Amino acid sequence: MNIEEIKLDKYYWEKLKPFLQEQHDELGMNGGPKELDIAYDSYEYMQSHHVYVGFVVEDDDGEIVGYAGFTIYQHPHYAMKRFAISDVLYIVPKYRESNPFAIFKLIRFAEKRLRFKYRVNYLQLVENSSKDLSIMMRRLNMTLSDKVYVKEL
């Protein structure tokens, strides 16, 4: 298993497209849009301005089996603190079954990189409502903070 930070360019978008579709098909966004419609230019813009960072997990054959993406922002209530909130956090089911700690390792890797390279003070992980990761979150010393509700307008 290899975890690395990536630059979102044409090469990685081509590798990530089927992977992100699989993630959307499995988890989607409860109450949100049904179709995946990625704004590639927006991600590239955010990354070029150091407010988005992505990580991939590759298996021993170099295939992408996991991805995590985070938006980095200055919270308006806490001017001296930088936050990172997860956009995507996913390991494909087949790899997840044979490597149950892969998601844990991915989060730990991201934590270190976000803290030391991007000077993030707080990490917010969004958990899909169809999955219960509370045990792992507690093992990561995370605290339940908010619940998010979605409604189409």
Tab-separated table of C-alpha atoms in Angstrom:
chain	number	residue	atom	x	y	z
A	1	MET	CA	0.000	0.000	0.000
A	2	ASN	CA	1.305	3.423	-0.995
A	3	ILE	CA	-0.236	6.774	0.014
A	4	GLU	CA	0.790	10.006	-1.638
A	5	GLU	CA	-0.357	13.572	-2.158
A	6	ILE	CA	-1.307	14.249	-5.756
A	7	LYS	CA	-1.607	17.170	-8.141
A	8	LEU	CA	-5.036	17.146	-9.772
A	9	ASP	CA	-4.128	17.277	-13.444
A	10	LYS	CA	-5.317	15.466	-16.585
A	11	TYR	CA	-3.302	12.365	-15.703
A	12	TYR	CA	-4.912	11.941	-12.279
A	13	TRP	CA	-8.383	13.008	-13.390
A	14	GLU	CA	-8.378	10.195	-15.951
A	15	LYS	CA	-7.313	7.714	-13.266
A	16	LEU	CA	-9.797	9.088	-10.722
A	17	LYS	CA	-12.943	9.379	-12.891
A	18	PRO	CA	-14.054	5.722	-12.655
A	19	PHE	CA	-12.983	5.580	-9.030
A	20	LEU	CA	-15.022	8.673	-8.080
A	21	GLN	CA	-18.026	7.301	-9.968
A	22	GLU	CA	-17.743	4.060	-7.961
A	23	GLN	CA	-17.571	6.071	-4.737
A	24	HIS	CA	-20.632	8.086	-5.771
A	25	ASP	CA	-22.559	4.945	-6.751
A	26	GLU	CA	-21.857	3.352	-3.364
A	27	LEU	CA	-22.301	6.355	-1.097
A	28	GLY	CA	-23.702	9.257	-3.096
A	29	MET	CA	-24.980	12.182	-1.080
A	30	ASN	CA	-28.102	11.303	0.853
A	31	GLY	CA	-30.699	13.927	-0.013
A	32	GLY	CA	-28.361	15.542	-2.539
A	33	PRO	CA	-27.880	15.375	-6.315
A	34	LYS	CA	-28.273	11.925	-7.859
A	35	GLU	CA	-25.859	12.449	-10.768
A	36	LEU	CA	-22.129	13.019	-10.373
A	37	ASP	CA	-21.033	16.199	-12.178
A	38	ILE	CA	-17.467	17.094	-11.201
A	39	ALA	CA	-16.282	20.670	-11.757
A	40	TYR	CA	-12.706	19.709	-12.643
A	41	ASP	CA	-11.629	23.303	-13.253
A	42	SER	CA	-12.804	24.300	-9.771
A	43	TYR	CA	-10.719	21.586	-8.121
A	44	GLU	CA	-7.656	22.533	-10.135
A	45	TYR	CA	-8.192	26.208	-9.276
A	46	MET	CA	-8.578	25.456	-5.559
A	47	GLN	CA	-5.483	23.258	-5.562
A	48	SER	CA	-3.418	25.899	-7.378
A	49	HIS	CA	-4.421	28.333	-4.609
A	50	HIS	CA	-3.534	25.849	-1.842
A	51	VAL	CA	-7.094	25.455	-0.560
A	52	TYR	CA	-7.598	21.878	-1.764
A	53	VAL	CA	-5.376	18.861	-1.338
A	54	GLY	CA	-5.862	15.302	-2.554
A	55	PHE	CA	-4.309	11.984	-1.554
A	56	VAL	CA	-4.469	8.593	-3.247
A	57	VAL	CA	-3.983	5.086	-1.936
A	58	GLU	CA	-2.468	2.683	-4.436
A	59	ASP	CA	-2.287	-1.069	-4.086
A	60	ASP	CA	0.901	-3.036	-4.739
A	61	ASP	CA	0.119	-3.018	-8.489
A	62	GLY	CA	-0.169	0.792	-8.613
A	63	GLU	CA	-3.946	0.827	-8.976
A	64	ILE	CA	-5.858	3.543	-7.130
A	65	VAL	CA	-7.908	1.924	-4.369
A	66	GLY	CA	-8.526	4.951	-2.178
A	67	TYR	CA	-8.807	8.707	-2.270
A	68	ALA	CA	-9.138	11.530	0.216
A	69	GLY	CA	-9.676	15.170	-0.627
A	70	PHE	CA	-9.792	18.126	1.729
A	71	THR	CA	-10.775	21.769	1.407
A	72	ILE	CA	-8.585	24.035	3.530
A	73	TYR	CA	-10.068	27.255	4.830
A	74	GLN	CA	-9.725	30.037	7.362
A	75	HIS	CA	-12.764	29.752	9.631
A	76	PRO	CA	-14.462	33.161	10.016
A	77	HIS	CA	-15.186	32.518	13.711
A	78	TYR	CA	-11.570	31.605	14.509
A	79	ALA	CA	-9.317	33.991	12.610
A	80	MET	CA	-6.042	32.454	13.767
A	81	LYS	CA	-7.003	28.839	12.963
A	82	ARG	CA	-6.967	26.890	9.704
A	83	PHE	CA	-9.448	24.093	9.116
A	84	ALA	CA	-9.533	21.220	6.633
A	85	ILE	CA	-12.830	19.519	5.863
A	86	SER	CA	-13.079	16.265	3.973
A	87	ASP	CA	-14.599	16.380	0.518
A	88	VAL	CA	-14.082	12.696	-0.268
A	89	LEU	CA	-12.819	9.872	1.939
A	90	TYR	CA	-13.100	6.487	0.278
A	91	ILE	CA	-11.489	3.060	-0.064
A	92	VAL	CA	-12.930	0.643	-2.650
A	93	PRO	CA	-14.877	-2.231	-1.004
A	94	LYS	CA	-12.648	-5.054	-2.285
A	95	TYR	CA	-9.515	-3.397	-0.865
A	96	ARG	CA	-11.360	-2.341	2.289
A	97	GLU	CA	-12.235	-5.980	3.040
A	98	SER	CA	-8.668	-7.239	2.740
A	99	ASN	CA	-7.079	-4.124	4.327
A	100	PRO	CA	-9.408	-2.995	7.119
A	101	PHE	CA	-6.923	-0.408	8.410
A	102	ALA	CA	-6.367	1.282	5.033
A	103	ILE	CA	-8.806	4.112	5.769
A	104	PHE	CA	-7.209	4.634	9.184
A	105	LYS	CA	-3.739	4.851	7.581
A	106	LEU	CA	-5.022	7.222	4.903
A	107	ILE	CA	-6.494	9.568	7.516
A	108	ARG	CA	-3.313	9.480	9.616
A	109	PHE	CA	-1.188	10.269	6.556
A	110	ALA	CA	-3.496	13.150	5.601
A	111	GLU	CA	-3.479	14.488	9.182
A	112	LYS	CA	0.309	14.731	9.214
A	113	ARG	CA	0.537	16.340	5.783
A	114	LEU	CA	-2.274	18.809	6.530
A	115	ARG	CA	-0.718	19.764	9.851
A	116	PHE	CA	2.899	20.163	8.812
A	117	LYS	CA	2.734	21.197	5.144
A	118	TYR	CA	-0.506	23.207	5.137
A	119	ARG	CA	-0.469	24.405	8.775
A	120	VAL	CA	-3.994	23.113	9.446
A	121	ASN	CA	-5.100	23.309	13.087
A	122	TYR	CA	-8.382	21.380	12.900
A	123	LEU	CA	-9.518	18.463	10.783
A	124	GLN	CA	-13.212	17.894	10.090
A	125	LEU	CA	-14.173	14.520	8.628
A	126	VAL	CA	-17.578	14.167	7.010
A	127	GLU	CA	-19.068	10.717	7.488
A	128	ASN	CA	-21.692	9.445	5.056
A	129	SER	CA	-24.911	8.776	6.951
A	130	SER	CA	-25.066	5.225	5.544
A	131	LYS	CA	-21.772	4.307	7.269
A	132	ASP	CA	-20.922	4.283	10.948
A	133	LEU	CA	-17.280	5.144	11.500
A	134	SER	CA	-17.729	6.356	15.064
A	135	ILE	CA	-15.455	3.701	16.604
A	136	MET	CA	-12.633	4.574	14.219
A	137	MET	CA	-13.222	8.299	14.705
A	138	ARG	CA	-12.849	7.890	18.458
A	139	ARG	CA	-9.626	5.896	17.907
A	140	LEU	CA	-8.411	8.869	15.883
A	141	ASN	CA	-9.213	11.109	18.900
A	142	MET	CA	-11.952	12.886	16.968
A	143	THR	CA	-15.004	14.445	18.592
A	144	LEU	CA	-18.511	14.432	17.124
A	145	SER	CA	-19.214	18.077	16.416
A	146	ASP	CA	-22.107	18.625	14.016
A	147	LYS	CA	-24.706	16.777	11.994
A	148	VAL	CA	-25.490	17.944	8.461
A	149	TYR	CA	-28.963	17.874	6.932
A	150	VAL	CA	-29.589	18.314	3.209
A	151	LYS	CA	-32.650	19.556	1.329
A	152	GLU	CA	-33.035	20.278	-2.366
A	153	LEU	CA	-34.335	23.806	-3.031
